Amino acid sequence: MELFTKIDIPASSIRIDYTSRIAFFGSCFADNISAQFAARKFGVLANPFGTVYNPASIARQIRAIADGKVFGEKDVFQDARGLQDDSGKQDARWKQDARRPWHSWDAHSSLSGSTREECIEKLNNAATRTREFLQQADVVFITLGTAFVYYLKDASATTGNGDAHGRAVANCHRQDPALFERRMITVEEAAQALREIVHDLRKIRTDIRIVFTISPLRHMGDGAHNNTLSKATLQLAVNNVINKVTTVPSASSGTLPVSYFPSYEIVMDELRDYRFYADDMVHLSKTAEEYIFERMAESYCSEKTRADIAQVEKLMKMANHRIADPESPATHAFAEKILAQAGELEKKIPGLNLSEEKQKFRETALHVRG
């Protein structure tokens, strides 16, 4: 008797190990899964412009990186909350308050700044760092959360830049809702955004591997039915791109560069119980996130790499252990043990970098000696 539905994941030619560089773009599910890789000391870049949920905004971010865009004054705007009249235009207080933060429609508030210059600097630093990482990246995971997109109606009301009219925004920054039109994009619009993502990532590095996945986190603010329609739109768009992407097999790998990982299906069919959700019944529990990581490791990591992961997990569990008495001889011995094991693992596992842990326990050992 079968009491458990196991999702069949076709064998992948993608191989991830500790020499790999892995990038994640997309929804908060991308943050969660990338954190699973990072906790096991893989080389990871996650959402350098912050969390973004829809394919149109992800495409804008990656296009800016691929084109070598330099952000400037026209790419940022000053917060206008509470400073609009009924028509959406700024009232007289606008010019009297220079303390309001600056934002970008293409980035999360973590890249906002107290001044225009600070915001622009953050955007350009993120773009440079991301471009350099992607030029060496092996795999990029694109996690799609929703097919609902916010579009600016008339950006000149806030930014003075009418060129932004009708463009998708990654983050509304809690600005006046009257500035935006929100709608669910069509399958073709979503597929076009995904094709642009593939094109621009391959412009950065021709042999990069791209994995699309649909976030299993539900957007219940749209209602259950609209959430289903939104996820179905993303599924159809991904299927369209994988089936029709116009590329020849890579000379180095003999495989196409675009594939799909069934995160959504794993949660819906394998983890179909509310015990795998957080208290809000929308986000996933840590157990669910770790299970999805295990399924990804089964798909993308060799048996040897999975054995390496187990050893790193064991070390990290020790390294994250709370130290009760920092000055005791036992703490010194513990620090020396961690340092020795970390050094051995780095020699044994090519690409593994435990410099952060080693620095921490060197300082611990020196503190005890002192």
Short mmCIF file of C-alpha atoms in Angstrom, two decimals:
data_model
loop_
_atom_site.label_atom_id
_atom_site.label_comp_id
_atom_site.label_asym_id
_atom_site.label_seq_id
_atom_site.Cartn_x
_atom_site.Cartn_y
_atom_site.Cartn_z
CA MET A 1 0.00 0.00 0.00
CA GLU A 2 1.40 3.39 -1.04
CA LEU A 3 0.70 6.03 1.61
CA PHE A 4 3.15 8.65 0.33
CA THR A 5 3.41 10.37 -3.06
CA LYS A 6 7.06 10.73 -4.04
CA ILE A 7 7.79 13.29 -6.74
CA ASP A 8 9.90 11.82 -9.50
CA ILE A 9 12.74 14.21 -10.32
CA PRO A 10 14.52 13.35 -13.58
CA ALA A 11 18.28 12.92 -13.30
CA SER A 12 20.11 16.19 -13.88
CA SER A 13 23.43 16.66 -15.63
CA ILE A 14 24.07 19.70 -13.41
CA ARG A 15 26.69 18.94 -10.81
CA ILE A 16 27.12 21.18 -7.78
CA ASP A 17 30.05 20.78 -5.42
CA TYR A 18 32.14 23.03 -3.21
CA THR A 19 33.96 24.52 -6.19
CA SER A 20 30.62 25.70 -7.64
CA ARG A 21 29.33 29.24 -7.53
CA ILE A 22 25.55 29.36 -7.18
CA ALA A 23 23.28 32.40 -7.59
CA PHE A 24 19.66 32.75 -6.51
CA PHE A 25 17.16 35.35 -7.71
CA GLY A 26 13.52 35.66 -6.82
CA SER A 27 11.02 35.38 -4.01
CA CYS A 28 11.65 34.87 -0.29
CA PHE A 29 11.75 31.14 -1.09
CA ALA A 30 15.00 31.89 -2.96
CA ASP A 31 16.35 33.49 0.22
CA ASN A 32 15.30 30.47 2.28
CA ILE A 33 16.81 27.82 -0.01
CA SER A 34 19.99 29.79 -0.68
CA ALA A 35 20.40 30.01 3.11
CA GLN A 36 20.37 26.20 3.24
CA PHE A 37 23.31 26.12 0.79
CA ALA A 38 25.12 28.97 2.55
CA ALA A 39 24.75 27.28 5.96
CA ARG A 40 26.65 24.34 4.49
CA LYS A 41 29.37 26.72 3.24
CA PHE A 42 28.66 26.64 -0.51
CA GLY A 43 29.63 29.69 -2.55
CA VAL A 44 26.30 31.53 -2.82
CA LEU A 45 24.96 34.88 -4.01
CA ALA A 46 21.32 35.49 -3.06
CA ASN A 47 19.03 38.30 -4.21
CA PRO A 48 21.62 41.07 -4.45
CA PHE A 49 18.85 43.62 -5.16
CA GLY A 50 16.59 42.16 -2.51
CA THR A 51 13.60 39.86 -2.68
CA VAL A 52 11.60 40.08 -5.90
CA TYR A 53 8.53 38.02 -6.68
CA ASN A 54 7.49 38.44 -10.30
CA PRO A 55 9.30 37.45 -13.54
CA ALA A 56 9.10 40.92 -15.12
CA SER A 57 11.04 42.55 -12.29
CA ILE A 58 13.60 39.75 -12.13
CA ALA A 59 14.16 40.23 -15.86
CA ARG A 60 14.72 43.99 -15.33
CA GLN A 61 17.32 43.34 -12.64
CA ILE A 62 19.26 40.81 -14.68
CA ARG A 63 19.10 42.97 -17.81
CA ALA A 64 20.68 45.85 -15.87
CA ILE A 65 23.48 43.53 -14.74
CA ALA A 66 24.05 42.07 -18.21
CA ASP A 67 24.08 45.52 -19.85
CA GLY A 68 26.58 46.91 -17.34
CA LYS A 69 24.10 49.55 -16.26
CA VAL A 70 25.43 52.39 -14.13
CA PHE A 71 22.67 53.67 -11.86
CA GLY A 72 22.22 57.41 -11.62
CA GLU A 73 19.84 60.12 -10.44
CA LYS A 74 17.04 59.08 -12.79
CA ASP A 75 16.97 55.60 -11.24
CA VAL A 76 16.05 56.71 -7.72
CA PHE A 77 13.29 58.74 -6.10
CA GLN A 78 12.60 60.28 -2.72
CA ASP A 79 9.96 58.80 -0.45
CA ALA A 80 6.69 60.72 -0.85
CA ARG A 81 4.46 59.02 1.70
CA GLY A 82 2.00 61.52 3.13
CA LEU A 83 3.18 64.29 0.82
CA GLN A 84 0.67 63.88 -2.03
CA ASP A 85 -2.58 65.70 -2.54
CA ASP A 86 -5.70 63.94 -3.82
CA SER A 87 -4.35 63.93 -7.39
CA GLY A 88 -1.17 62.10 -6.37
CA LYS A 89 1.08 65.16 -6.82
CA GLN A 90 3.36 66.48 -4.11
CA ASP A 91 2.03 69.31 -1.95
CA ALA A 92 4.03 72.24 -0.59
CA ARG A 93 5.63 70.16 2.19
CA TRP A 94 7.59 68.18 -0.46
CA LYS A 95 10.38 70.76 -0.70
CA GLN A 96 10.48 71.32 3.05
CA ASP A 97 11.57 67.83 4.13
CA ALA A 98 14.92 66.61 2.79
CA ARG A 99 15.18 63.86 5.42
CA ARG A 100 12.96 61.35 3.64
CA PRO A 101 14.78 58.27 2.29
CA TRP A 102 15.59 57.53 -1.34
CA HIS A 103 14.51 54.33 -3.12
CA SER A 104 14.74 52.47 -6.42
CA TRP A 105 11.74 50.84 -8.09
CA ASP A 106 14.08 47.99 -9.08
CA ALA A 107 15.34 47.12 -5.60
CA HIS A 108 14.32 46.22 -2.08
CA SER A 109 14.36 48.84 0.70
CA SER A 110 17.63 47.32 1.97
CA LEU A 111 19.25 49.24 -0.91
CA SER A 112 17.48 52.49 -0.07
CA GLY A 113 19.50 55.34 1.38
CA SER A 114 19.13 58.41 3.53
CA THR A 115 20.48 60.45 0.58
CA ARG A 116 20.25 60.15 -3.19
CA GLU A 117 23.97 59.50 -3.38
CA GLU A 118 23.87 56.71 -0.80
CA CYS A 119 21.06 54.91 -2.63
CA ILE A 120 22.85 55.18 -5.99
CA GLU A 121 26.09 53.92 -4.45
CA LYS A 122 24.32 50.88 -2.97
CA LEU A 123 22.72 50.05 -6.32
CA ASN A 124 25.99 50.30 -8.23
CA ASN A 125 27.90 48.28 -5.62
CA ALA A 126 25.26 45.54 -5.84
CA ALA A 127 25.36 45.58 -9.64
CA THR A 128 29.16 45.34 -9.76
CA ARG A 129 29.33 42.57 -7.17
CA THR A 130 26.59 40.60 -8.94
CA ARG A 131 28.15 40.97 -12.39
CA GLU A 132 31.51 39.74 -11.09
CA PHE A 133 29.87 36.77 -9.37
CA LEU A 134 27.77 35.78 -12.40
CA GLN A 135 30.79 35.90 -14.69
CA GLN A 136 32.12 32.96 -12.66
CA ALA A 137 28.79 31.35 -11.71
CA ASP A 138 27.96 27.76 -12.60
CA VAL A 139 24.24 27.65 -11.80
CA VAL A 140 21.52 30.28 -11.35
CA PHE A 141 18.26 29.38 -9.64
CA ILE A 142 15.31 31.62 -10.55
CA THR A 143 12.47 31.30 -8.04
CA LEU A 144 9.14 32.68 -9.25
CA GLY A 145 6.60 33.69 -6.63
CA THR A 146 3.68 35.33 -8.41
CA ALA A 147 2.36 36.38 -11.80
CA PHE A 148 0.86 39.55 -10.29
CA VAL A 149 2.89 42.62 -11.20
CA TYR A 150 2.73 46.25 -10.09
CA TYR A 151 3.15 48.77 -12.92
CA LEU A 152 3.75 52.48 -12.53
CA LYS A 153 0.96 54.57 -13.99
CA ASP A 154 2.89 57.83 -14.13
CA ALA A 155 6.28 57.90 -12.46
CA SER A 156 6.71 61.65 -12.97
CA ALA A 157 4.42 62.26 -9.99
CA THR A 158 7.13 60.83 -7.73
CA THR A 159 10.41 60.73 -9.60
CA GLY A 160 10.27 63.47 -12.17
CA ASN A 161 11.11 60.83 -14.76
CA GLY A 162 8.21 60.21 -17.11
CA ASP A 163 10.25 57.58 -18.99
CA ALA A 164 9.32 55.08 -16.29
CA HIS A 165 5.63 55.18 -17.18
CA GLY A 166 4.11 51.73 -17.39
CA ARG A 167 7.18 49.87 -16.13
CA ALA A 168 7.12 46.95 -13.73
CA VAL A 169 8.36 47.63 -10.23
CA ALA A 170 10.09 45.17 -7.93
CA ASN A 171 9.07 47.00 -4.77
CA CYS A 172 6.40 49.65 -4.15
CA HIS A 173 8.16 50.98 -1.04
CA ARG A 174 4.75 51.64 0.51
CA GLN A 175 4.15 54.57 -1.79
CA ASP A 176 0.66 55.82 -2.65
CA PRO A 177 -1.32 52.89 -4.17
CA ALA A 178 -2.78 55.33 -6.71
CA LEU A 179 0.62 55.38 -8.43
CA PHE A 180 0.29 51.75 -9.52
CA GLU A 181 -1.73 49.42 -11.66
CA ARG A 182 -1.64 45.82 -10.44
CA ARG A 183 -2.58 42.95 -12.70
CA MET A 184 -1.79 39.32 -13.37
CA ILE A 185 0.35 39.03 -16.48
CA THR A 186 -0.44 36.53 -19.21
CA VAL A 187 1.42 33.30 -19.83
CA GLU A 188 3.07 34.85 -22.89
CA GLU A 189 4.16 37.95 -20.96
CA ALA A 190 5.65 35.76 -18.25
CA ALA A 191 7.34 33.53 -20.83
CA GLN A 192 8.81 36.56 -22.59
CA ALA A 193 10.32 37.76 -19.29
CA LEU A 194 11.82 34.31 -18.71
CA ARG A 195 13.28 34.23 -22.23
CA GLU A 196 14.91 37.60 -21.53
CA ILE A 197 16.35 36.21 -18.29
CA VAL A 198 17.87 33.27 -20.16
CA HIS A 199 19.25 35.53 -22.91
CA ASP A 200 20.80 38.05 -20.52
CA LEU A 201 22.31 35.47 -18.17
CA ARG A 202 23.92 33.73 -21.13
CA LYS A 203 25.22 37.12 -22.31
CA ILE A 204 27.09 37.34 -19.01
CA ARG A 205 28.36 33.75 -19.24
CA THR A 206 27.59 31.56 -22.23
CA ASP A 207 27.75 28.20 -20.46
CA ILE A 208 25.80 29.15 -17.34
CA ARG A 209 23.11 26.70 -16.22
CA ILE A 210 19.67 28.09 -15.33
CA VAL A 211 17.12 26.34 -13.14
CA PHE A 212 13.60 27.73 -12.81
CA THR A 213 11.45 26.78 -9.86
CA ILE A 214 8.06 27.93 -8.57
CA SER A 215 7.80 29.04 -4.97
CA PRO A 216 5.41 26.84 -2.98
CA LEU A 217 4.61 29.78 -0.69
CA ARG A 218 1.02 30.84 -1.25
CA HIS A 219 -0.01 34.45 -1.85
CA MET A 220 -3.30 34.23 -0.01
CA GLY A 221 -3.81 37.97 -0.09
CA ASP A 222 -4.93 37.43 -3.67
CA GLY A 223 -7.40 34.76 -2.62
CA ALA A 224 -7.02 31.02 -3.04
CA HIS A 225 -8.33 30.95 -6.62
CA ASN A 226 -6.13 33.81 -7.86
CA ASN A 227 -3.12 32.24 -6.15
CA THR A 228 -3.81 29.03 -8.10
CA LEU A 229 -4.18 30.94 -11.36
CA SER A 230 -0.97 32.85 -10.67
CA LYS A 231 1.06 29.71 -9.97
CA ALA A 232 -0.43 28.01 -13.04
CA THR A 233 0.57 31.00 -15.19
CA LEU A 234 4.15 30.69 -13.97
CA GLN A 235 4.16 26.92 -14.53
CA LEU A 236 2.95 27.30 -18.11
CA ALA A 237 5.45 30.07 -18.80
CA VAL A 238 8.38 27.98 -17.52
CA ASN A 239 7.21 25.00 -19.56
CA ASN A 240 6.96 27.22 -22.64
CA VAL A 241 10.51 28.48 -22.25
CA ILE A 242 12.05 25.08 -21.53
CA ASN A 243 10.32 23.57 -24.55
CA LYS A 244 11.03 26.41 -26.96
CA VAL A 245 14.24 28.11 -25.86
CA THR A 246 16.27 28.52 -29.02
CA THR A 247 19.71 27.29 -28.04
CA VAL A 248 21.99 24.48 -29.11
CA PRO A 249 23.48 22.00 -26.65
CA SER A 250 26.48 23.35 -24.83
CA ALA A 251 29.74 22.13 -26.29
CA SER A 252 31.13 21.55 -22.81
CA SER A 253 28.20 19.75 -21.18
CA GLY A 254 26.21 18.42 -24.12
CA THR A 255 23.00 19.63 -22.46
CA LEU A 256 20.59 22.51 -22.74
CA PRO A 257 21.15 25.30 -20.21
CA VAL A 258 17.55 25.61 -18.91
CA SER A 259 15.72 23.19 -16.62
CA TYR A 260 13.09 23.02 -13.89
CA PHE A 261 13.17 21.89 -10.27
CA PRO A 262 9.78 20.91 -8.77
CA SER A 263 9.84 22.74 -5.43
CA TYR A 264 6.15 23.56 -5.77
CA GLU A 265 5.22 19.96 -6.51
CA ILE A 266 7.31 18.60 -3.63
CA VAL A 267 5.41 20.74 -1.14
CA MET A 268 1.99 20.19 -2.69
CA ASP A 269 2.33 16.41 -3.02
CA GLU A 270 5.05 15.18 -0.68
CA LEU A 271 4.67 17.65 2.19
CA ARG A 272 0.91 18.08 2.02
CA ASP A 273 0.49 18.60 5.75
CA TYR A 274 0.28 21.82 7.74
CA ARG A 275 3.00 20.59 10.08
CA PHE A 276 5.42 21.55 7.28
CA TYR A 277 4.28 25.18 7.44
CA ALA A 278 5.19 28.02 9.77
CA ASP A 279 2.67 29.48 12.20
CA ASP A 280 1.17 31.73 9.51
CA MET A 281 0.24 28.62 7.48
CA VAL A 282 1.73 30.28 4.38
CA HIS A 283 5.50 30.13 4.76
CA LEU A 284 7.35 26.84 5.08
CA SER A 285 8.82 25.43 8.26
CA LYS A 286 12.55 24.90 8.63
CA THR A 287 11.93 21.17 8.31
CA ALA A 288 10.29 21.67 4.91
CA GLU A 289 13.11 23.94 3.72
CA GLU A 290 15.70 21.38 4.78
CA TYR A 291 13.78 18.60 3.04
CA ILE A 292 13.70 20.55 -0.21
CA PHE A 293 17.44 21.16 0.12
CA GLU A 294 17.93 17.40 0.52
CA ARG A 295 15.96 16.75 -2.66
CA MET A 296 18.06 19.34 -4.48
CA ALA A 297 21.25 17.72 -3.19
CA GLU A 298 19.99 14.36 -4.47
CA SER A 299 19.46 15.92 -7.91
CA TYR A 300 22.52 18.12 -8.27
CA CYS A 301 25.22 16.68 -5.98
CA SER A 302 27.20 13.49 -6.46
CA GLU A 303 27.36 10.87 -3.75
CA LYS A 304 30.80 12.16 -2.78
CA THR A 305 29.56 15.73 -2.49
CA ARG A 306 26.64 14.61 -0.34
CA ALA A 307 29.15 12.86 1.93
CA ASP A 308 31.17 16.10 2.03
CA ILE A 309 28.01 18.00 2.98
CA ALA A 310 27.43 15.62 5.90
CA GLN A 311 30.93 16.29 7.22
CA VAL A 312 30.51 20.06 6.88
CA GLU A 313 27.13 19.87 8.65
CA LYS A 314 28.75 18.03 11.53
CA LEU A 315 31.49 20.64 11.84
CA MET A 316 29.05 23.56 11.61
CA LYS A 317 26.87 22.03 14.32
CA MET A 318 29.91 22.03 16.59
CA ALA A 319 31.00 25.52 15.50
CA ASN A 320 27.56 26.95 16.23
CA HIS A 321 27.47 25.41 19.68
CA ARG A 322 26.94 28.02 22.40
CA ILE A 323 30.05 28.54 24.52
CA ALA A 324 29.09 28.76 28.18
CA ASP A 325 32.44 29.90 29.60
CA PRO A 326 34.66 31.70 27.02
CA GLU A 327 37.69 31.72 29.33
CA SER A 328 37.78 28.10 30.49
CA PRO A 329 40.49 25.59 29.48
CA ALA A 330 37.72 23.44 27.99
CA THR A 331 36.80 26.30 25.65
CA HIS A 332 40.44 26.57 24.53
CA ALA A 333 40.56 22.85 23.81
CA PHE A 334 37.25 23.08 21.94
CA ALA A 335 38.52 25.98 19.83
CA GLU A 336 41.71 24.12 18.96
CA LYS A 337 39.65 21.06 17.99
CA ILE A 338 37.44 23.11 15.66
CA LEU A 339 40.48 24.75 14.07
CA ALA A 340 42.14 21.40 13.43
CA GLN A 341 39.02 19.83 11.96
CA ALA A 342 38.30 22.87 9.80
CA GLY A 343 41.81 22.76 8.37
CA GLU A 344 41.52 19.06 7.62
CA LEU A 345 38.17 19.50 5.88
CA GLU A 346 39.51 22.34 3.72
CA LYS A 347 42.37 20.08 2.60
CA LYS A 348 40.00 17.21 1.93
CA ILE A 349 37.19 19.08 0.13
CA PRO A 350 38.28 21.21 -2.86
CA GLY A 351 36.65 24.64 -2.84
CA LEU A 352 35.50 24.55 0.78
CA ASN A 353 36.14 27.85 2.57
CA LEU A 354 35.93 27.84 6.35
CA SER A 355 37.93 31.03 6.89
CA GLU A 356 35.12 32.69 8.85
CA GLU A 357 34.91 29.80 11.32
CA LYS A 358 38.68 29.56 11.64
CA GLN A 359 38.98 33.28 12.35
CA LYS A 360 36.28 33.05 15.01
CA PHE A 361 37.94 30.19 16.86
CA ARG A 362 41.45 31.65 16.51
CA GLU A 363 40.13 34.69 18.34
CA THR A 364 38.47 32.43 20.92
CA ALA A 365 41.70 30.53 21.50
CA LEU A 366 43.74 33.74 21.81
CA HIS A 367 41.19 35.20 24.23
CA VAL A 368 41.50 32.15 26.47
CA ARG A 369 45.30 32.28 26.39
CA GLY A 370 45.21 35.98 27.25
#
